[in-house]
XYZ file of C-alpha atoms in Angstrom:
719
model
C 83.966 51.881 67.907
C 86.735 54.494 67.999
C 88.472 52.965 64.968
C 85.326 53.134 62.846
C 84.612 56.711 63.906
C 88.151 57.801 63.041
C 88.076 56.199 59.594
C 84.672 57.688 58.769
C 85.767 61.126 60.011
C 88.896 61.036 57.843
C 86.783 60.055 54.838
C 84.608 63.117 55.498
C 87.780 65.217 55.764
C 88.916 64.061 52.314
C 85.484 64.769 50.823
C 85.519 68.273 52.264
C 89.089 69.145 51.327
C 89.989 67.290 48.114
C 88.008 68.296 45.039
C 88.857 65.146 43.063
C 87.630 62.947 45.915
C 84.409 64.936 46.255
C 83.728 64.836 42.506
C 84.310 61.068 42.314
C 81.950 60.592 45.255
C 79.213 62.672 43.598
C 79.609 60.783 40.300
C 79.396 57.444 42.120
C 76.102 58.487 43.688
C 74.752 59.662 40.335
C 75.596 56.283 38.804
C 73.753 54.369 41.535
C 70.787 56.746 41.322
C 70.184 55.549 37.744
C 69.113 52.097 38.944
C 65.834 50.750 37.542
C 64.552 49.662 40.944
C 63.876 53.216 42.059
C 66.275 52.984 45.012
C 67.356 56.546 45.856
C 69.276 56.160 49.099
C 71.954 54.074 50.761
C 71.523 51.923 53.809
C 73.426 53.492 56.662
C 76.143 50.840 56.928
C 76.743 50.977 53.151
C 77.464 54.688 52.934
C 79.524 54.674 56.130
C 81.615 51.803 54.771
C 82.209 53.536 51.418
C 83.219 56.821 53.068
C 85.462 54.959 55.514
C 87.242 53.191 52.631
C 88.022 56.436 50.760
C 91.247 56.906 52.695
C 92.543 53.552 51.399
C 91.212 53.955 47.862
C 93.143 57.210 47.313
C 96.371 55.875 48.866
C 98.395 55.572 45.671
C 97.519 59.142 44.639
C 98.141 60.962 47.911
C 100.672 58.785 49.749
C 103.784 60.829 50.449
C 101.959 64.112 50.984
C 102.597 65.596 54.424
C 98.874 66.141 55.095
C 97.886 62.553 54.237
C 97.908 59.746 56.787
C 96.936 56.107 56.392
C 96.991 53.332 58.937
C 94.618 50.847 57.344
C 95.815 50.121 53.793
C 97.363 46.798 54.819
C 94.271 45.516 56.628
C 91.661 43.253 55.074
C 88.378 45.088 55.620
C 85.592 42.543 55.833
C 81.937 43.465 55.359
C 80.221 41.127 57.791
C 76.483 41.594 57.408
C 73.445 39.365 57.146
C 72.364 37.807 53.847
C 70.317 40.210 51.746
C 71.620 43.148 53.766
C 73.351 44.893 50.876
C 77.003 43.822 51.089
C 77.395 43.701 47.310
C 76.183 47.277 46.860
C 78.606 48.401 49.575
C 81.710 47.061 47.842
C 80.403 47.985 44.383
C 80.065 51.513 45.727
C 83.783 51.423 46.520
C 84.514 50.086 43.048
C 82.475 52.806 41.347
C 84.094 55.553 43.408
C 87.525 54.204 42.442
C 86.568 54.063 38.745
C 85.597 57.736 38.673
C 88.524 58.762 40.887
C 90.926 57.020 38.489
C 89.524 58.843 35.458
C 89.525 62.219 37.233
C 93.148 61.877 38.389
C 94.393 60.806 34.973
C 94.235 57.001 34.866
C 92.566 56.815 31.467
C 92.651 53.030 31.040
C 93.539 49.830 32.841
C 92.075 47.763 35.667
C 90.729 49.433 38.799
C 89.164 46.490 40.624
C 89.479 42.706 40.667
C 86.344 41.038 42.091
C 86.599 37.336 42.914
C 83.888 34.783 43.630
C 84.338 31.221 44.954
C 81.743 29.605 42.648
C 81.502 29.770 38.854
C 77.706 30.014 38.839
C 77.907 32.906 41.281
C 80.573 34.576 39.134
C 78.429 34.649 35.996
C 75.384 35.785 37.956
C 77.302 38.726 39.373
C 78.717 39.617 35.943
C 75.255 40.814 34.933
C 75.021 42.887 38.113
C 78.384 44.544 37.525
C 77.605 45.219 33.866
C 74.326 46.897 34.811
C 76.181 49.249 37.145
C 78.871 49.981 34.546
C 76.264 50.991 31.967
C 74.879 53.441 34.510
C 78.383 54.705 35.285
C 79.133 55.183 31.579
C 75.978 57.264 31.203
C 77.202 59.556 33.984
C 80.706 59.612 32.500
C 79.295 60.807 29.164
C 76.928 63.320 30.749
C 79.736 64.853 32.790
C 82.277 64.702 29.902
C 84.803 62.676 31.915
C 87.784 61.806 29.717
C 89.328 58.370 29.380
C 88.275 54.949 28.133
C 84.720 53.730 28.636
C 84.283 51.575 31.734
C 84.124 47.868 30.899
C 84.147 44.488 32.611
C 86.036 41.285 31.857
C 85.133 37.732 32.854
C 87.916 35.355 33.907
C 86.273 32.040 34.680
C 87.963 29.085 32.954
C 87.836 27.495 29.530
C 84.938 25.189 30.461
C 82.714 28.281 30.564
C 84.561 30.807 28.418
C 87.483 30.293 25.997
C 91.047 31.299 26.844
C 91.636 32.427 23.268
C 89.862 32.418 19.912
C 92.149 30.674 17.452
C 91.675 30.519 13.706
C 90.952 26.786 13.618
C 88.405 27.253 16.411
C 86.767 30.074 14.512
C 86.485 27.972 11.366
C 84.802 25.236 13.391
C 82.428 27.666 15.076
C 81.391 29.131 11.726
C 79.576 25.868 11.034
C 77.132 26.562 13.866
C 73.858 28.418 13.515
C 73.205 31.581 15.530
C 71.345 29.746 18.305
C 74.186 27.274 18.899
C 76.761 30.053 18.680
C 74.942 32.002 21.400
C 74.543 28.916 23.583
C 78.315 28.450 23.516
C 79.486 32.020 24.052
C 76.712 34.188 25.463
C 77.166 35.169 29.099
C 74.716 38.095 29.131
C 71.322 36.976 27.830
C 69.444 40.262 27.907
C 70.650 43.847 27.732
C 70.522 45.320 31.255
C 69.364 48.639 29.838
C 66.613 47.830 27.318
C 66.023 44.117 28.137
C 66.323 43.032 24.496
C 67.970 39.701 23.720
C 71.732 39.902 23.252
C 73.527 38.150 20.412
C 77.213 37.299 20.309
C 79.226 38.070 17.184
C 82.892 37.704 16.366
C 84.518 40.846 14.952
C 87.405 39.556 12.832
C 88.901 43.001 12.381
C 89.156 43.533 16.153
C 89.552 39.770 16.690
C 87.089 39.973 19.550
C 83.884 38.321 20.713
C 81.251 40.983 21.229
C 77.964 40.877 23.110
C 75.675 43.047 21.024
C 72.263 44.506 21.808
C 70.147 45.305 18.713
C 69.205 48.658 20.259
C 72.124 49.684 22.517
C 74.981 48.312 20.405
C 78.093 46.546 21.701
C 78.017 46.008 25.460
C 81.219 46.765 27.423
C 81.915 43.173 28.412
C 84.831 40.876 27.501
C 84.712 37.119 28.141
C 87.905 35.792 26.500
C 91.137 35.729 28.541
C 93.316 36.734 25.605
C 91.124 39.777 24.901
C 91.295 40.879 28.552
C 95.090 40.630 28.507
C 95.249 42.645 25.260
C 93.113 45.379 26.787
C 92.705 45.023 30.552
C 89.153 45.937 31.482
C 88.180 48.468 34.172
C 86.777 45.675 36.353
C 87.682 41.999 36.222
C 85.126 39.537 37.583
C 86.791 36.212 38.250
C 86.150 32.829 39.796
C 88.694 32.207 42.545
C 90.093 29.081 40.892
C 91.213 31.275 37.969
C 93.916 32.834 40.174
C 96.079 29.942 39.028
C 96.169 31.571 35.573
C 98.954 33.884 36.717
C 101.248 30.843 36.614
C 100.101 29.790 33.147
C 99.568 32.825 30.924
C 102.299 35.398 30.167
C 99.541 37.889 29.327
C 98.397 38.116 32.950
C 101.122 40.702 33.538
C 99.289 43.329 31.483
C 96.696 43.614 34.256
C 99.528 45.076 36.330
C 100.845 47.328 33.559
C 103.693 45.170 32.214
C 103.948 44.742 28.438
C 106.327 44.956 25.477
C 104.438 47.371 23.314
C 101.064 47.816 21.734
C 99.490 46.613 18.521
C 97.904 49.652 16.919
C 94.729 47.619 16.378
C 94.491 44.862 18.964
C 96.104 46.122 22.153
C 99.035 45.199 24.351
C 101.770 42.680 23.563
C 103.210 40.585 26.396
C 105.956 38.587 24.724
C 109.469 39.803 24.085
C 109.318 39.022 20.384
C 106.804 41.874 20.111
C 104.240 40.041 18.052
C 100.514 40.572 18.395
C 98.667 37.606 19.887
C 95.931 37.884 17.259
C 96.222 35.397 14.444
C 97.174 36.681 10.979
C 97.926 40.142 12.408
C 100.840 41.972 10.786
C 100.199 45.388 12.319
C 103.035 47.539 13.576
C 103.899 47.181 17.259
C 104.501 50.595 18.826
C 105.882 51.584 22.207
C 103.308 51.483 24.960
C 101.925 54.738 26.334
C 102.993 55.604 29.845
C 100.287 54.238 32.092
C 99.311 55.978 35.302
C 99.100 53.688 38.317
C 98.332 50.505 36.316
C 97.943 48.140 39.288
C 94.330 47.622 40.442
C 93.321 49.597 43.520
C 90.955 46.971 44.912
C 90.961 43.191 45.272
C 87.531 42.135 46.511
C 86.637 38.644 47.690
C 82.923 37.903 48.021
C 81.669 34.979 50.142
C 85.004 34.877 51.939
C 83.977 31.978 54.158
C 83.931 29.588 51.168
C 87.708 29.917 50.757
C 88.352 26.973 53.006
C 90.260 23.705 53.163
C 92.417 23.035 50.086
C 90.836 25.804 47.985
C 91.604 28.425 50.617
C 95.109 27.112 51.255
C 96.058 27.062 47.569
C 94.556 30.485 47.009
C 96.478 31.921 49.967
C 99.794 31.134 48.259
C 98.760 32.929 45.077
C 97.347 35.875 47.048
C 100.632 36.524 48.852
C 102.569 36.087 45.597
C 100.467 38.840 43.988
C 101.054 41.062 47.009
C 104.820 40.613 46.787
C 104.787 40.995 43.007
C 102.912 44.304 43.035
C 104.770 45.757 46.017
C 108.345 44.677 45.194
C 108.808 43.187 41.726
C 107.193 45.750 39.430
C 109.123 48.797 38.191
C 109.420 51.147 41.151
C 107.060 53.774 39.717
C 104.280 51.182 39.386
C 104.607 49.431 42.742
C 101.502 49.536 44.875
C 99.811 48.194 47.982
C 96.492 46.712 46.869
C 93.517 47.190 49.174
C 91.829 43.884 50.038
C 88.114 43.802 50.913
C 86.120 40.719 51.871
C 82.396 40.110 52.283
C 80.472 37.389 54.067
C 77.340 36.752 56.106
C 78.545 33.624 57.910
C 82.030 33.329 59.319
C 83.740 32.582 62.599
C 87.238 33.548 63.783
C 87.658 35.764 60.740
C 90.957 37.244 61.954
C 92.609 33.848 61.758
C 91.005 33.253 58.360
C 92.293 36.566 56.971
C 95.780 35.889 58.284
C 95.882 32.478 56.628
C 94.602 33.843 53.322
C 96.531 37.099 53.065
C 99.027 37.268 55.967
C 97.132 40.419 56.893
C 95.113 41.667 59.832
C 91.360 41.235 59.342
C 89.017 44.012 60.464
C 85.259 43.470 60.605
C 82.739 46.092 59.538
C 80.420 46.787 61.237
C 82.113 46.212 64.554
C 79.954 43.790 66.504
C 79.787 44.055 70.283
C 77.886 41.276 72.056
C 76.545 40.201 68.653
C 75.028 43.660 68.031
C 76.091 46.608 65.892
C 75.173 50.245 65.377
C 73.631 49.746 61.926
C 70.966 47.098 62.443
C 68.483 45.803 64.952
C 65.871 43.086 65.203
C 62.435 44.377 64.283
C 59.978 42.403 66.368
C 57.072 43.487 64.155
C 58.593 42.305 60.868
C 58.181 38.574 60.283
C 60.977 37.690 57.879
C 60.819 33.889 57.919
C 58.700 31.200 59.535
C 60.875 28.197 60.421
C 59.198 24.871 61.127
C 60.787 21.537 62.016
C 59.238 18.093 62.187
C 60.280 14.471 62.397
C 57.585 12.567 60.523
C 57.188 9.017 61.838
C 55.566 6.130 60.040
C 57.012 6.819 56.590
C 60.352 7.274 54.916
C 61.797 10.774 54.880
C 61.534 10.787 51.078
C 57.813 10.021 51.212
C 57.331 12.513 54.044
C 58.913 15.428 52.265
C 57.032 14.580 49.063
C 53.743 14.709 50.962
C 54.605 17.999 52.675
C 55.722 19.720 49.456
C 52.693 18.465 47.507
C 50.262 19.514 50.241
C 51.807 22.956 50.422
C 51.433 23.377 46.661
C 47.757 22.390 46.787
C 47.107 24.935 49.541
C 48.794 27.756 47.585
C 46.946 26.856 44.375
C 43.610 26.800 46.227
C 44.264 30.231 47.698
C 45.341 31.513 44.303
C 42.317 30.087 42.464
C 39.882 31.584 44.982
C 41.739 34.819 45.729
C 38.482 36.820 45.764
C 36.922 34.573 48.387
C 39.992 34.547 50.632
C 40.781 38.292 50.352
C 38.942 39.362 53.500
C 40.563 36.585 55.518
C 44.023 37.681 54.371
C 43.207 41.334 55.055
C 42.250 40.432 58.617
C 45.768 39.026 58.961
C 47.363 42.241 57.715
C 47.432 41.868 53.928
C 47.143 45.146 52.035
C 45.802 45.146 48.467
C 43.071 43.828 46.217
C 42.406 40.309 44.936
C 44.823 40.731 42.004
C 47.553 41.784 44.431
C 46.822 38.690 46.499
C 46.974 36.486 43.398
C 50.333 37.991 42.372
C 51.724 37.499 45.872
C 50.587 33.869 46.029
C 52.130 33.301 42.590
C 55.488 34.133 44.172
C 54.969 31.253 46.640
C 54.565 28.574 43.975
C 58.243 27.700 43.613
C 59.463 25.115 46.108
C 63.136 24.490 46.835
C 64.143 21.149 48.329
C 67.656 21.204 49.739
C 69.355 17.807 49.869
C 72.820 16.528 50.666
C 73.495 13.764 48.156
C 72.860 12.510 44.615
C 70.952 9.533 45.964
C 68.602 11.836 47.886
C 68.007 13.855 44.727
C 67.257 10.771 42.641
C 64.882 9.319 45.237
C 63.100 12.637 45.635
C 62.631 13.120 41.915
C 61.153 9.655 41.521
C 58.782 10.155 44.451
C 57.595 13.538 43.201
C 57.194 12.447 39.584
C 55.264 9.326 40.575
C 53.401 10.027 43.830
C 53.368 13.814 43.948
C 52.361 14.468 40.347
C 49.767 11.697 40.492
C 48.207 13.307 43.579
C 48.147 16.702 41.878
C 46.755 15.662 38.506
C 44.157 13.359 40.069
C 42.793 16.381 41.939
C 42.994 18.683 38.887
C 46.107 20.592 39.942
C 48.994 21.284 37.544
C 51.947 18.956 38.077
C 55.439 19.977 39.160
C 58.070 21.200 36.715
C 61.311 19.891 38.231
C 64.673 21.594 37.845
C 68.028 20.627 39.360
C 70.633 23.048 40.700
C 73.766 21.279 41.872
C 77.459 21.089 41.145
C 76.865 18.079 38.897
C 74.483 19.897 36.560
C 75.591 21.498 33.318
C 76.481 25.131 33.898
C 74.375 26.401 30.985
C 71.360 24.402 32.146
C 71.437 25.983 35.607
C 71.780 29.405 34.043
C 68.730 28.730 31.859
C 66.673 27.565 34.855
C 67.400 30.762 36.761
C 66.733 32.940 33.726
C 63.405 31.260 32.929
C 62.267 31.634 36.533
C 63.107 35.328 36.413
C 61.278 36.143 33.164
C 58.226 33.849 33.495
C 55.368 35.703 35.159
C 53.142 32.702 35.914
C 55.317 30.386 37.981
C 53.182 27.384 37.018
C 54.812 27.649 33.566
C 58.455 27.489 34.660
C 60.625 25.203 36.789
C 58.753 25.392 40.072
C 60.274 22.620 42.136
C 64.028 22.987 42.498
C 66.082 20.066 43.780
C 69.158 21.835 45.083
C 72.433 21.258 46.850
C 74.724 23.891 48.355
C 75.094 25.320 44.832
C 71.962 27.365 45.497
C 73.172 28.836 48.772
C 75.077 31.820 47.377
C 74.157 34.585 44.973
C 70.647 33.337 44.203
C 68.509 36.384 44.888
C 64.975 35.887 43.568
C 61.875 37.537 45.037
C 59.827 34.494 43.991
C 61.840 32.112 46.190
C 59.728 32.002 49.345
C 59.653 28.395 50.500
C 62.432 25.904 51.144
C 62.325 22.357 52.514
C 65.376 20.713 54.027
C 65.731 17.010 53.291
C 67.661 16.470 56.493
C 69.804 19.202 58.021
C 72.963 20.478 56.272
C 76.227 19.458 57.871
C 77.242 23.014 58.756
C 75.375 25.841 60.450
C 76.798 28.343 57.969
C 75.427 26.289 55.075
C 72.007 26.109 56.722
C 71.877 29.899 57.209
C 73.094 30.649 53.687
C 70.586 28.211 52.155
C 67.445 29.270 53.975
C 68.402 32.902 53.334
C 67.505 32.319 49.673
C 63.838 32.637 50.686
C 62.021 35.565 52.218
C 63.807 38.321 50.314
C 60.561 40.186 49.521
C 57.768 38.331 51.318
C 57.817 36.276 54.505
C 59.692 33.084 53.736
C 58.721 29.595 54.896
C 61.463 27.196 55.994
C 60.480 23.581 56.699
C 63.128 21.321 58.262
C 62.282 17.664 57.729
C 64.413 15.864 60.279
C 66.200 12.584 59.579
C 65.248 10.822 62.777
C 67.993 8.216 62.326
C 70.723 10.885 62.526
C 71.863 12.001 65.971
C 72.812 15.420 64.595
C 69.341 16.007 63.145
C 67.620 14.910 66.351
C 69.725 17.400 68.315
C 68.506 20.197 66.039
C 64.917 19.231 66.790
C 65.503 18.839 70.518
C 67.165 22.245 70.807
C 65.199 23.919 68.025
C 64.459 27.278 69.671
C 67.838 27.661 71.349
C 69.670 26.678 68.164
C 67.955 29.334 66.069
C 68.384 31.971 68.751
C 72.143 31.446 68.921
C 72.855 30.075 65.434
C 75.279 32.883 64.492
C 77.408 31.976 67.513
C 77.419 28.335 66.394
C 78.956 29.011 62.983
C 81.982 26.773 62.638
C 85.463 28.288 62.136
C 86.663 28.034 58.546
C 89.139 25.146 58.183
C 92.204 26.629 56.494
C 95.941 26.380 57.062
C 98.273 28.215 54.692
C 101.216 26.233 56.108
C 99.784 22.787 55.348
C 102.916 20.796 54.637
C 101.855 19.046 51.444
C 100.037 22.047 49.956
C 103.246 23.751 48.909
C 104.101 20.886 46.564
C 100.891 21.606 44.638
C 101.282 25.388 44.417
C 105.065 25.847 44.133
C 105.227 24.844 40.430
C 102.675 27.560 39.630
C 104.418 30.172 41.779
C 107.792 29.467 40.119
C 106.132 29.618 36.710
C 104.404 32.896 37.632
C 107.729 34.447 38.638
C 109.327 33.421 35.336
C 106.340 34.552 33.252
C 105.345 37.735 35.048
C 108.582 39.051 36.618
C 111.302 37.715 34.310
C 109.002 38.137 31.284
C 109.194 34.540 30.096
C 107.133 33.516 27.085
C 105.885 30.134 28.301
C 108.516 27.848 26.720
C 111.206 25.803 28.476
C 113.945 26.908 26.092
C 113.183 30.541 26.912
C 113.608 29.837 30.642
C 116.762 27.858 29.803
C 118.226 30.846 27.955
C 117.458 33.221 30.821
C 119.163 30.875 33.289
C 122.226 30.301 31.084
C 122.557 34.053 30.477
C 122.394 34.687 34.226
C 119.174 36.684 33.970
C 117.530 34.231 36.354
C 119.824 33.464 39.276
C 119.109 30.591 41.640
C 119.567 32.605 44.831
C 117.267 35.348 43.542
C 114.598 32.862 42.483
C 114.665 31.137 45.873
C 114.438 34.483 47.662
C 111.436 35.613 45.602
C 109.623 32.305 46.167
C 110.216 32.528 49.916
C 108.854 36.063 50.059
C 105.885 35.003 47.929
C 104.946 32.421 50.541
C 105.535 34.815 53.434
C 108.501 32.939 54.856
C 110.190 36.066 56.216
C 108.922 35.341 59.735
C 111.028 32.709 61.445
C 108.097 30.620 62.651
C 108.418 26.811 62.696
C 105.896 26.536 59.856
C 107.699 29.135 57.733
C 111.022 27.396 58.375
C 109.632 24.101 57.048
C 108.371 25.872 53.925
C 111.741 27.571 53.474
C 113.526 24.217 53.483
C 111.106 22.770 50.937
C 111.470 25.872 48.742
C 115.271 25.667 48.708
C 115.179 22.010 47.671
C 112.334 22.181 45.143
C 113.358 25.446 43.466
C 116.940 24.195 43.086
C 115.727 21.010 41.405
C 113.431 22.920 39.038
C 116.154 25.478 38.277
C 118.738 22.876 37.233
C 116.158 20.877 35.315
C 115.326 23.965 33.236
C 119.009 24.835 32.890
C 119.722 21.423 31.391
C 116.674 21.455 29.114
C 117.049 23.553 25.973
C 114.180 21.871 24.102
C 111.242 23.917 22.863
C 108.700 22.468 25.229
C 106.024 24.018 27.419
C 107.468 25.662 30.510
C 104.924 23.750 32.600
C 106.410 20.448 31.424
C 109.919 21.575 32.284
C 108.820 22.604 35.785
C 106.938 19.323 36.272
C 110.041 17.353 35.313
C 112.046 19.117 38.007
C 109.895 18.890 41.116
C 109.492 16.079 43.605
C 106.033 14.839 42.611
C 106.076 15.786 38.941
C 103.331 18.395 39.358
C 102.887 21.002 36.601
C 101.565 24.478 37.462
C 97.939 24.196 38.526
C 95.308 24.771 35.827
C 92.782 25.609 38.527
C 92.867 25.884 42.293
C 90.222 23.137 42.318
C 92.170 20.700 40.130
C 93.661 18.747 42.987
C 92.245 15.241 42.671
C 93.457 12.533 40.336
C 90.446 11.173 38.441
C 90.053 7.411 38.356
C 87.671 5.645 36.015
C 85.868 2.755 37.697
C 84.262 0.015 35.582
C 82.593 -3.286 36.299
C 84.792 -6.155 35.235
C 83.997 -7.239 31.699
C 81.715 -4.247 31.053
C 82.704 -1.653 28.473
């Protein structure tokens, strides 16, 4: 593709002609070379992508120079590559380059990259991955004597997983807990990525900060409390996508973009006009903030882009375009910046339309696929990655059928494992390389079964069948029984995290959770070499979900996929009837992502948060209605200006029919909110004042997922 060749060539030009770019590139490679897996080279598409992105990553430093040209900064560059292909390393390479480039050019602190994930479990899993890379990068930074703050990472994920702020009364309550309970509540990194020793979480009252501490390596560069991130924005922020709503709730969010009212000499930046530190019982002097170089993040990265769909994608799109307008037009002129957006996915269709709806930007795929092929990959006919089997088992219920299949498979693996010496020659004749211990270790990585199901009822029925029939069959024949674990959206977050951790650290898979009942929660970010068999309890409703789920197996060894067909479902029978053709063309059958940024009712949900974000982040409000009232009365906030900013935040500049409808709603709703705040001088939460002024009484969203009203259903006469 001519476009790809041009971008790569210009990246090479910058490496050859700009010393700072070349040095940052070398340091990035040194950081990745420190990995513990012994990986010493890039995959071709990864290094080409990183080099091609250099032109966009140096935009804010070189834009305006006569020799510098850029035509791509406003595109969304989407890494579209198969699962397990290395997409994460590709965009983390860009992040690491930008970190070193920032330090070399004089950005000594502040946020370089904002990485977003659509699922909270996925977010915490990737936090460990990012932290591991940052520790490697900090080693290189120290070895090369690069000035500036140490690289660190912050987790923005929601108060259900991590607190928004540590308050004194909370701290007094937490002090009653023992160390184990304390760690269960706060620990997000279980083991030090460097030395693998168990991490403990302590609260440093002097710094007023939760710290993950390794007994050997010391304090790890990770922050998990929102308030602490706002006081000292971390080099990388790892966030769940629903947390984007926080920009309409927390005045401190503005510090990520370099806005503040001074700095506490001990605890970091202050974001309220009264210039008081957010830390409790702090009486330190607030000094003027240092002049920050290019404080706005260079990169906004969205992993698993295809999951930003339906209401979640629509709500997020409104916040995404607000952030674009805020950073490009509402910050002080010296700090304004075009953020580079990068996406990553393995399963998407009509991505250009998806990118437009999310960002009002042009989407560009990398690699460029022509007739479903690209320059960087090919199908290796000699490498058997997965064996996919489908069957409709008559004469028994599907629950009983899948129980029998899973139990039989376990007995076969255990027999092979027990008699590895006897079966070695047979396996060698089939291509196995190694001795009997190698065979035993390989078979051990086939002991964990995943059963994918679509509903709670399926999960309950399966568990009963396995615990009663399956375990009875196993124990009667002197086999160890199943250890069942559940991974679904209904399970406690900490419990899922523990299941995954125990699987990772337990060598003998008979001693850990080895039968996983899973929903779509397992289909993203679960990368375990010991996941090598998956059974589908009926087919998933979407092709993309099917591909993502079965891609959890076969990462190291050949994976086994067994589709147990629900014969009563027409959709399942069609899969079986067209089994070979379906799998040959499955990528072409991926459904387009359902998303519409102009959905008429969606604006009523997001507009309260957008108005609040403008007051908090642009007008520097402090979160109280009387503060907004004062700014309106004193003509700091003018109605026509507020309406104009809201319209631009939604992308209503184009006179399309959809944009015109939004413009009308904005004029009406913003006017009502404005006059409601003007007439309300009470010291009340700003969110309450905004809710009182809009049509449906909606406050700013707490989360992009908080869209349903919860109803409690009880049987009559039953408490």
